[in-house]
C-alpha positions as YAML, in Angstrom:
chain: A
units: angstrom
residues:
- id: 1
  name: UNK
  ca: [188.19, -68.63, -12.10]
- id: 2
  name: UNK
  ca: [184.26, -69.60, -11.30]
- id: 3
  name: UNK
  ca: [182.27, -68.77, -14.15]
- id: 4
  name: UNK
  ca: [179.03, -67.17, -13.23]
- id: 5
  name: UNK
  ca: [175.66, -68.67, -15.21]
- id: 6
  name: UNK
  ca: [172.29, -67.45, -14.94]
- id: 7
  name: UNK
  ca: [169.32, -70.12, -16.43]
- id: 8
  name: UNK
  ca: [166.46, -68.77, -18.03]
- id: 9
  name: UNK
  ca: [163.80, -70.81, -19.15]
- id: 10
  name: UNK
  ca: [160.13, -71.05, -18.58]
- id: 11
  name: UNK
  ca: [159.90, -75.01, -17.40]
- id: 12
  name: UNK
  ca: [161.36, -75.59, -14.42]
- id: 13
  name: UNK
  ca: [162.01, -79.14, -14.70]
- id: 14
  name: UNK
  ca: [164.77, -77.54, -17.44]
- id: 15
  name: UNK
  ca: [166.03, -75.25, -14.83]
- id: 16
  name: UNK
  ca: [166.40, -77.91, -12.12]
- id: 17
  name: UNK
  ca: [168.21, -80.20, -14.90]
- id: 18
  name: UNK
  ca: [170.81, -77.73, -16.15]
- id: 19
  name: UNK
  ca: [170.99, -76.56, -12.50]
- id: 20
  name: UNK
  ca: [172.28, -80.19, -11.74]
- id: 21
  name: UNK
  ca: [174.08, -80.33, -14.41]
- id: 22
  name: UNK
  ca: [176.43, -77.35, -14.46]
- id: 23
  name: UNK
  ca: [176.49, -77.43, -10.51]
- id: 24
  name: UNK
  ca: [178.71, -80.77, -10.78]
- id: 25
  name: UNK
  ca: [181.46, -78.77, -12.53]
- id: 26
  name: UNK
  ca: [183.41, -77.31, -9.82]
- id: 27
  name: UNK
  ca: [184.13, -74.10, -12.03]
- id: 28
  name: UNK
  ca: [180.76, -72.96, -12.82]
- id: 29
  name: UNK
  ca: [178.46, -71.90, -10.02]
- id: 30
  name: UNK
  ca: [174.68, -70.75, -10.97]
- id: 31
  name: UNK
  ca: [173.91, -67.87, -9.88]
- id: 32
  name: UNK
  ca: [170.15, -67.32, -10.65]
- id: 33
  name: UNK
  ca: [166.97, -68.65, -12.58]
- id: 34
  name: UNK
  ca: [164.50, -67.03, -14.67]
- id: 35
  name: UNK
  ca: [161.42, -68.21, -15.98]
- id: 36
  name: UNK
  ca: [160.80, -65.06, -18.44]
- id: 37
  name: UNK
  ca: [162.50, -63.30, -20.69]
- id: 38
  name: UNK
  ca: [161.33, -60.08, -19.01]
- id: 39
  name: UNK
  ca: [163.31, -60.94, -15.65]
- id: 40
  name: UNK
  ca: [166.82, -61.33, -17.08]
- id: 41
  name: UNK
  ca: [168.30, -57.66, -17.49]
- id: 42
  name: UNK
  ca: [167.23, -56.97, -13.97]
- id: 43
  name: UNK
  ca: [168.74, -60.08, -12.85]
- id: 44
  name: UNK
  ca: [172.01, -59.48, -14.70]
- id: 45
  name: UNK
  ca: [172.52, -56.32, -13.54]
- id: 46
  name: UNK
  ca: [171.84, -57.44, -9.94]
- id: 47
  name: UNK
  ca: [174.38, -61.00, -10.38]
- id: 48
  name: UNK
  ca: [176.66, -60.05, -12.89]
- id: 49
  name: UNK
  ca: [176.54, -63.41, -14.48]
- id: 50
  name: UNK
  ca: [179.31, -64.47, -16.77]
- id: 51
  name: UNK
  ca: [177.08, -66.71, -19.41]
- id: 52
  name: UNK
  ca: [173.20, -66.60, -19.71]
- id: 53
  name: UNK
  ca: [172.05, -69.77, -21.13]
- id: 54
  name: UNK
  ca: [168.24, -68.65, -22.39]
- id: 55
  name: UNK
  ca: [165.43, -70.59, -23.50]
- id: 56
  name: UNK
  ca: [164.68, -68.89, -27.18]
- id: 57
  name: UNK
  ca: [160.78, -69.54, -26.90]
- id: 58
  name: UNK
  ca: [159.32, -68.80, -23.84]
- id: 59
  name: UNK
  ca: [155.81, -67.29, -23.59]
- id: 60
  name: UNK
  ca: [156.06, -63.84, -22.16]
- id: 61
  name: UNK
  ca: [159.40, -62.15, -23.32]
- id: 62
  name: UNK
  ca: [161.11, -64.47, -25.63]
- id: 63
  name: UNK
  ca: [164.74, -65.29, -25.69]
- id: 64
  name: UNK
  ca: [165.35, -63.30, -28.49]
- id: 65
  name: UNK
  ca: [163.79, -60.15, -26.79]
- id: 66
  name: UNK
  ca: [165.98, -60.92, -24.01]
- id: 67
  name: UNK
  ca: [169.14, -60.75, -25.67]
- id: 68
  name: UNK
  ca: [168.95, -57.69, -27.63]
- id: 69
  name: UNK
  ca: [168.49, -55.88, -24.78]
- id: 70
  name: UNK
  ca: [171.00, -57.72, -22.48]
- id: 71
  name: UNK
  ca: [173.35, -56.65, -25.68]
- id: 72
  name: UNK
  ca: [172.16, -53.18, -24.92]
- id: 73
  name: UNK
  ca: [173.98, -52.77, -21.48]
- id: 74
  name: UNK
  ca: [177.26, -51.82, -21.29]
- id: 75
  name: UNK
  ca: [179.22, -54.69, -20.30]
- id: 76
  name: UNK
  ca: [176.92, -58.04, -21.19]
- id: 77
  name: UNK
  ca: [177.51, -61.28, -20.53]
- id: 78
  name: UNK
  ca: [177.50, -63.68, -23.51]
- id: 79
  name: UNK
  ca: [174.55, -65.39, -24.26]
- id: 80
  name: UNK
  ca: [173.85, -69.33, -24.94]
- id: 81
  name: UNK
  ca: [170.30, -70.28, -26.31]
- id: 82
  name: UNK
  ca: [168.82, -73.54, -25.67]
- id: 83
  name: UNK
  ca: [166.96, -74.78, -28.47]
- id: 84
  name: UNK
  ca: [165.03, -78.23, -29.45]
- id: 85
  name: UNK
  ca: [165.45, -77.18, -33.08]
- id: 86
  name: UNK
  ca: [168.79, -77.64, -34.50]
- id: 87
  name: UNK
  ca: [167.45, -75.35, -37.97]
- id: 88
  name: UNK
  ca: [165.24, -72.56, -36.15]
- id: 89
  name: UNK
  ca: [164.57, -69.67, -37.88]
- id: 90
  name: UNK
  ca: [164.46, -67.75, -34.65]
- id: 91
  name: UNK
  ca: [168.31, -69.39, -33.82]
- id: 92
  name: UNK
  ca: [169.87, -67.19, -36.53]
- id: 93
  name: UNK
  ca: [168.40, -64.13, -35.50]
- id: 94
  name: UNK
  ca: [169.11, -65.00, -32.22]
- id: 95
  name: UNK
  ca: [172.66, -64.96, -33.69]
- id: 96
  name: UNK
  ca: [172.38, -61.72, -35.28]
- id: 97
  name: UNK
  ca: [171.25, -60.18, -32.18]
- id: 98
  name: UNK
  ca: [174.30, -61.08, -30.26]
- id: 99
  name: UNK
  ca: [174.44, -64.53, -29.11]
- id: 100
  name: UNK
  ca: [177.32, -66.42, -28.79]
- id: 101
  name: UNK
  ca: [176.28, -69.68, -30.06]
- id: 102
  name: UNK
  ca: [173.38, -72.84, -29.77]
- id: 103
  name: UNK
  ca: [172.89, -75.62, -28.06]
- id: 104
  name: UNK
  ca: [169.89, -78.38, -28.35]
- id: 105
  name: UNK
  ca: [168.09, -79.23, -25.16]
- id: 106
  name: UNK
  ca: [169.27, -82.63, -25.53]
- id: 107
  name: UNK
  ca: [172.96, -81.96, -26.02]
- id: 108
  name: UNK
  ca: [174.85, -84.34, -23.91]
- id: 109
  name: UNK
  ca: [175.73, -82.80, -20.52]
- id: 110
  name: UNK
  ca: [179.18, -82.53, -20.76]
- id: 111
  name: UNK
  ca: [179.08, -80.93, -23.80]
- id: 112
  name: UNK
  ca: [176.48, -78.00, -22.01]
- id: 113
  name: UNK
  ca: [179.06, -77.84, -19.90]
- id: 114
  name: UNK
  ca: [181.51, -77.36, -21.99]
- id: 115
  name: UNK
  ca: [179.45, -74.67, -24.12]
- id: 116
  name: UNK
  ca: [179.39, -72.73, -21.19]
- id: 117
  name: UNK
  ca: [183.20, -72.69, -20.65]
- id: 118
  name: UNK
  ca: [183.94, -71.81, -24.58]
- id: 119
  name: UNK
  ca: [181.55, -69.21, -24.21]
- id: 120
  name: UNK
  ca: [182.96, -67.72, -21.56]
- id: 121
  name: UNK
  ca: [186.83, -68.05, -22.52]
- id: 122
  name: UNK
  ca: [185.30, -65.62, -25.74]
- id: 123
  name: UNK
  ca: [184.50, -68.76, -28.17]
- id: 124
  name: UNK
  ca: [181.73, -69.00, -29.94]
- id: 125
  name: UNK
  ca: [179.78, -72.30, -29.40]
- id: 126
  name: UNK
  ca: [179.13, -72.92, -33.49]
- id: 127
  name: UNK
  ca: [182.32, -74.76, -34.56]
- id: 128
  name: UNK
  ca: [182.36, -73.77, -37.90]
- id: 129
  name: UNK
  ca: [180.90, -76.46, -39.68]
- id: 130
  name: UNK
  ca: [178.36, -75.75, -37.92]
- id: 131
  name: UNK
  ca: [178.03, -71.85, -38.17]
- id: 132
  name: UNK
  ca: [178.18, -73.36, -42.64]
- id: 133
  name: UNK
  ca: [175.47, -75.73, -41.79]
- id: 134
  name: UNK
  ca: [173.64, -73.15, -39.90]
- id: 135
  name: UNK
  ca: [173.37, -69.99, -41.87]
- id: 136
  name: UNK
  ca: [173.15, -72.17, -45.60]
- id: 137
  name: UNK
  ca: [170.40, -73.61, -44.02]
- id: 138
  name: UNK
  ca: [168.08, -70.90, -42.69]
- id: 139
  name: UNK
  ca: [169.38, -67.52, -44.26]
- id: 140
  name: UNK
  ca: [167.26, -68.54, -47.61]
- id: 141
  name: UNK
  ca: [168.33, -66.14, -51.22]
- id: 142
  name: UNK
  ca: [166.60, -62.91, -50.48]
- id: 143
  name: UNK
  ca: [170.65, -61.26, -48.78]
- id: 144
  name: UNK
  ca: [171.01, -57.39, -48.19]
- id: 145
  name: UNK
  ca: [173.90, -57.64, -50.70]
- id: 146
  name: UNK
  ca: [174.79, -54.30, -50.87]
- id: 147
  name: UNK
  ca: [174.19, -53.46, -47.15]
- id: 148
  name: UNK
  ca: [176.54, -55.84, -46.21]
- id: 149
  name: UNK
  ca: [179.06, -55.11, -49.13]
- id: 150
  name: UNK
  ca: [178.76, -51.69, -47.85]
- id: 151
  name: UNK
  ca: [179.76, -52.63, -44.49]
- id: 152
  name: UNK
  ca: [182.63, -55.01, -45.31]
- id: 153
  name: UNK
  ca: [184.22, -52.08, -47.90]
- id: 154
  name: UNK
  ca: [185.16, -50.56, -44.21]
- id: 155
  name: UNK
  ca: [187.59, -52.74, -43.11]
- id: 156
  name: UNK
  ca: [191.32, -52.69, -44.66]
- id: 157
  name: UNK
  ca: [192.70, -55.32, -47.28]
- id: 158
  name: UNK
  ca: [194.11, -57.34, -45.08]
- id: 159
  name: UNK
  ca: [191.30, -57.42, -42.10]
- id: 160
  name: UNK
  ca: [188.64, -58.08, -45.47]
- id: 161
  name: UNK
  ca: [190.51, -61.14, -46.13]
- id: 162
  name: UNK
  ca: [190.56, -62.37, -42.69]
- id: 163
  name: UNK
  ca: [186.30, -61.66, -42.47]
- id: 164
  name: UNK
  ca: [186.18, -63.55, -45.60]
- id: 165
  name: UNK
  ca: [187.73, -66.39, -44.44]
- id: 166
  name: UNK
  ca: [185.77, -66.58, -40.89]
- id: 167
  name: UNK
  ca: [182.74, -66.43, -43.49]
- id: 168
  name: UNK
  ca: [184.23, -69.81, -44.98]
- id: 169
  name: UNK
  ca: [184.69, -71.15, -41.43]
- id: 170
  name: UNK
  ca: [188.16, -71.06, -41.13]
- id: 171
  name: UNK
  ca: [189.71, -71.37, -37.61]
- id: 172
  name: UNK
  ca: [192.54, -68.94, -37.00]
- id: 173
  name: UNK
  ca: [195.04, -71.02, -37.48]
- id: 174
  name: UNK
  ca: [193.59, -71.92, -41.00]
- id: 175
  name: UNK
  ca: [193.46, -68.24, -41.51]
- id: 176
  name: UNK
  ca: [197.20, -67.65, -40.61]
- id: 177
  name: UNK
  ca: [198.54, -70.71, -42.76]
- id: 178
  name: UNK
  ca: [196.13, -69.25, -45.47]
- id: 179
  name: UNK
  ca: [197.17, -66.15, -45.81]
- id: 180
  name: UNK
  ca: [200.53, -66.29, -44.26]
- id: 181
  name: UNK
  ca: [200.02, -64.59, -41.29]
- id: 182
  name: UNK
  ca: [201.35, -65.08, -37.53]
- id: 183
  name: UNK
  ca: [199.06, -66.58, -35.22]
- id: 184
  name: UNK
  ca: [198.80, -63.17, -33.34]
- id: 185
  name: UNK
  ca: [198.52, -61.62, -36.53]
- id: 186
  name: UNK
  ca: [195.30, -63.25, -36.97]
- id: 187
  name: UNK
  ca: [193.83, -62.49, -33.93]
- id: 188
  name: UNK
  ca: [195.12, -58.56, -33.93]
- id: 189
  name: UNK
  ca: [192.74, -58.75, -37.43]
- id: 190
  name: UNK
  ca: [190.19, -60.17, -36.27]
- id: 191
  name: UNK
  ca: [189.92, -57.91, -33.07]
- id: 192
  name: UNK
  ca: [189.62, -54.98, -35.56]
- id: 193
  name: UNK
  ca: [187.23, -56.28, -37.69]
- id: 194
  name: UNK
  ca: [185.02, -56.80, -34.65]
- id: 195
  name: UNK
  ca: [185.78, -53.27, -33.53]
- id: 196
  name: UNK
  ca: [184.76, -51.67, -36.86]
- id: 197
  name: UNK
  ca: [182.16, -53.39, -37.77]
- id: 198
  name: UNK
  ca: [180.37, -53.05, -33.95]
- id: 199
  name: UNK
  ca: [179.93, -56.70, -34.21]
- id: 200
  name: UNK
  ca: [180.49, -59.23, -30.72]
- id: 201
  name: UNK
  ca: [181.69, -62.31, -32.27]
- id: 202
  name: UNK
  ca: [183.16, -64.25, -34.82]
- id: 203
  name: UNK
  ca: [179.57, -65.54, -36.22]
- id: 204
  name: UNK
  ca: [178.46, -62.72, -36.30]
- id: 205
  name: UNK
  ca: [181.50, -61.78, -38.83]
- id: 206
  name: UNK
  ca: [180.46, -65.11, -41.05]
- id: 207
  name: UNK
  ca: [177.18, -63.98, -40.87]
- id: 208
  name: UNK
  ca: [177.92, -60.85, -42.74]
- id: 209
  name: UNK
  ca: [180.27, -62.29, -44.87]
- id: 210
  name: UNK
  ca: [177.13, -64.51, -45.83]
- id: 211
  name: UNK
  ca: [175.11, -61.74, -46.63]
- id: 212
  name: UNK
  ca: [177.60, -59.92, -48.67]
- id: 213
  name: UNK
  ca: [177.74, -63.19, -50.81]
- id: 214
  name: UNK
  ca: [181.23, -63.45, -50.47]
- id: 215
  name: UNK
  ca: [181.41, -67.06, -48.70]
- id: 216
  name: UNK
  ca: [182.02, -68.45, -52.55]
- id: 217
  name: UNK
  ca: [183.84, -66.12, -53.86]
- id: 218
  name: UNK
  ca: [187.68, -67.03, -55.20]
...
């Protein structure tokens, strides 16, 4: 299967390097450029792309703009946004909003490339050191505790467990060898939990978790 990638980002020596570089994988084609935030819903509904990968700072509409509304339509494709910061503010929001993952501008090539195929197989790009690394570092003390507590008091016993431990940035099959569960088990959870919740990926689950203060507790 080709995966379809649009490229948004407002320098076009960027464009023309990612261009390059994803058009030497023979399963990825690119299917379109923008240069502003402001042009991507239009061009997604018009090229059904499979993976945006979107500047986050670009002067008209910005990347996070972008993706909250591209997160609006009814079936979106998942988002990657390009960074130079590796512990942007605007990254975890970006998160929040919808996007599948990060990666730095000067991430190898291969491993762009290999973003894009995660992303599109429904896997987050944050391993989940990462994700830890990520959210300890930006999310800061002030949490909406009991917002999040709230939310999380919706899912059962056994699906609250598995959120908890995608908070802690266990893999699935930490999760089943944790708490004894079949592989499929796991995933059945963790489709629920998603469902519930109206969330679109796993760190976006960890991300609540976080703000629930639950990543610590026994």
């Amino acid at each position: 299967m080709t995966i379809r990638v649009l490229l948004v980002d407002d320098d076009p020596l960027v464009r023309s390097g990612l261009r390059l570089m994803l058009g030497a994988a023979q399963d990825i084609e690119v299917t379109g450029e923008a240069a502003d935030g402001a042009e991507v819903t239009g061009l997604v509904e018009r090229l059904a792309p499979d993976v945006v990968l979107m500047d986050i700072r670009m002067p008209g509409m910005d990347g996070l703009a972008a993706t909250e509304s591209l997160r609006a339509l009814p079936s979106p494709p998942e988002v990657v946004m390009l960074t130079t910061f590796n512990a942007d503010e605007h990254v975890l929001r970006a998160l929040r909003a919808g996007a599948a993952g990060f990666v730095l501008k000067d991430t190898p090539p291969g491993e762009i490339v290999e973003a894009v195929r995660r992303v599109a197989a429904g896997d987050p790009v944050l391993s989940p050191a990462v994700t830890q690394r990520l959210i300890a570092h930006v999310t800061g003390p002030a949490r909406e505790t009991h917002r999040a507590r709230g939310r999380l008091a919706a899912l059962a016993e056994r699906e609250r467990e598995v959120a908890v431990a995608i908070g802690r940035g266990r893999s699935n099959a930490e999760i089943a060898a944790e708490l004894y569960m079949s592989l499929p088990t796991v995933k059945t959870h963790v489709s629920r939990v998603l469902a519930k919740l109206g969330l679109n990926n796993r760190v976006q689950i960890a991300l609540l978790v976080h703000d629930a203060g639950l990543t610590d507790e026994p």
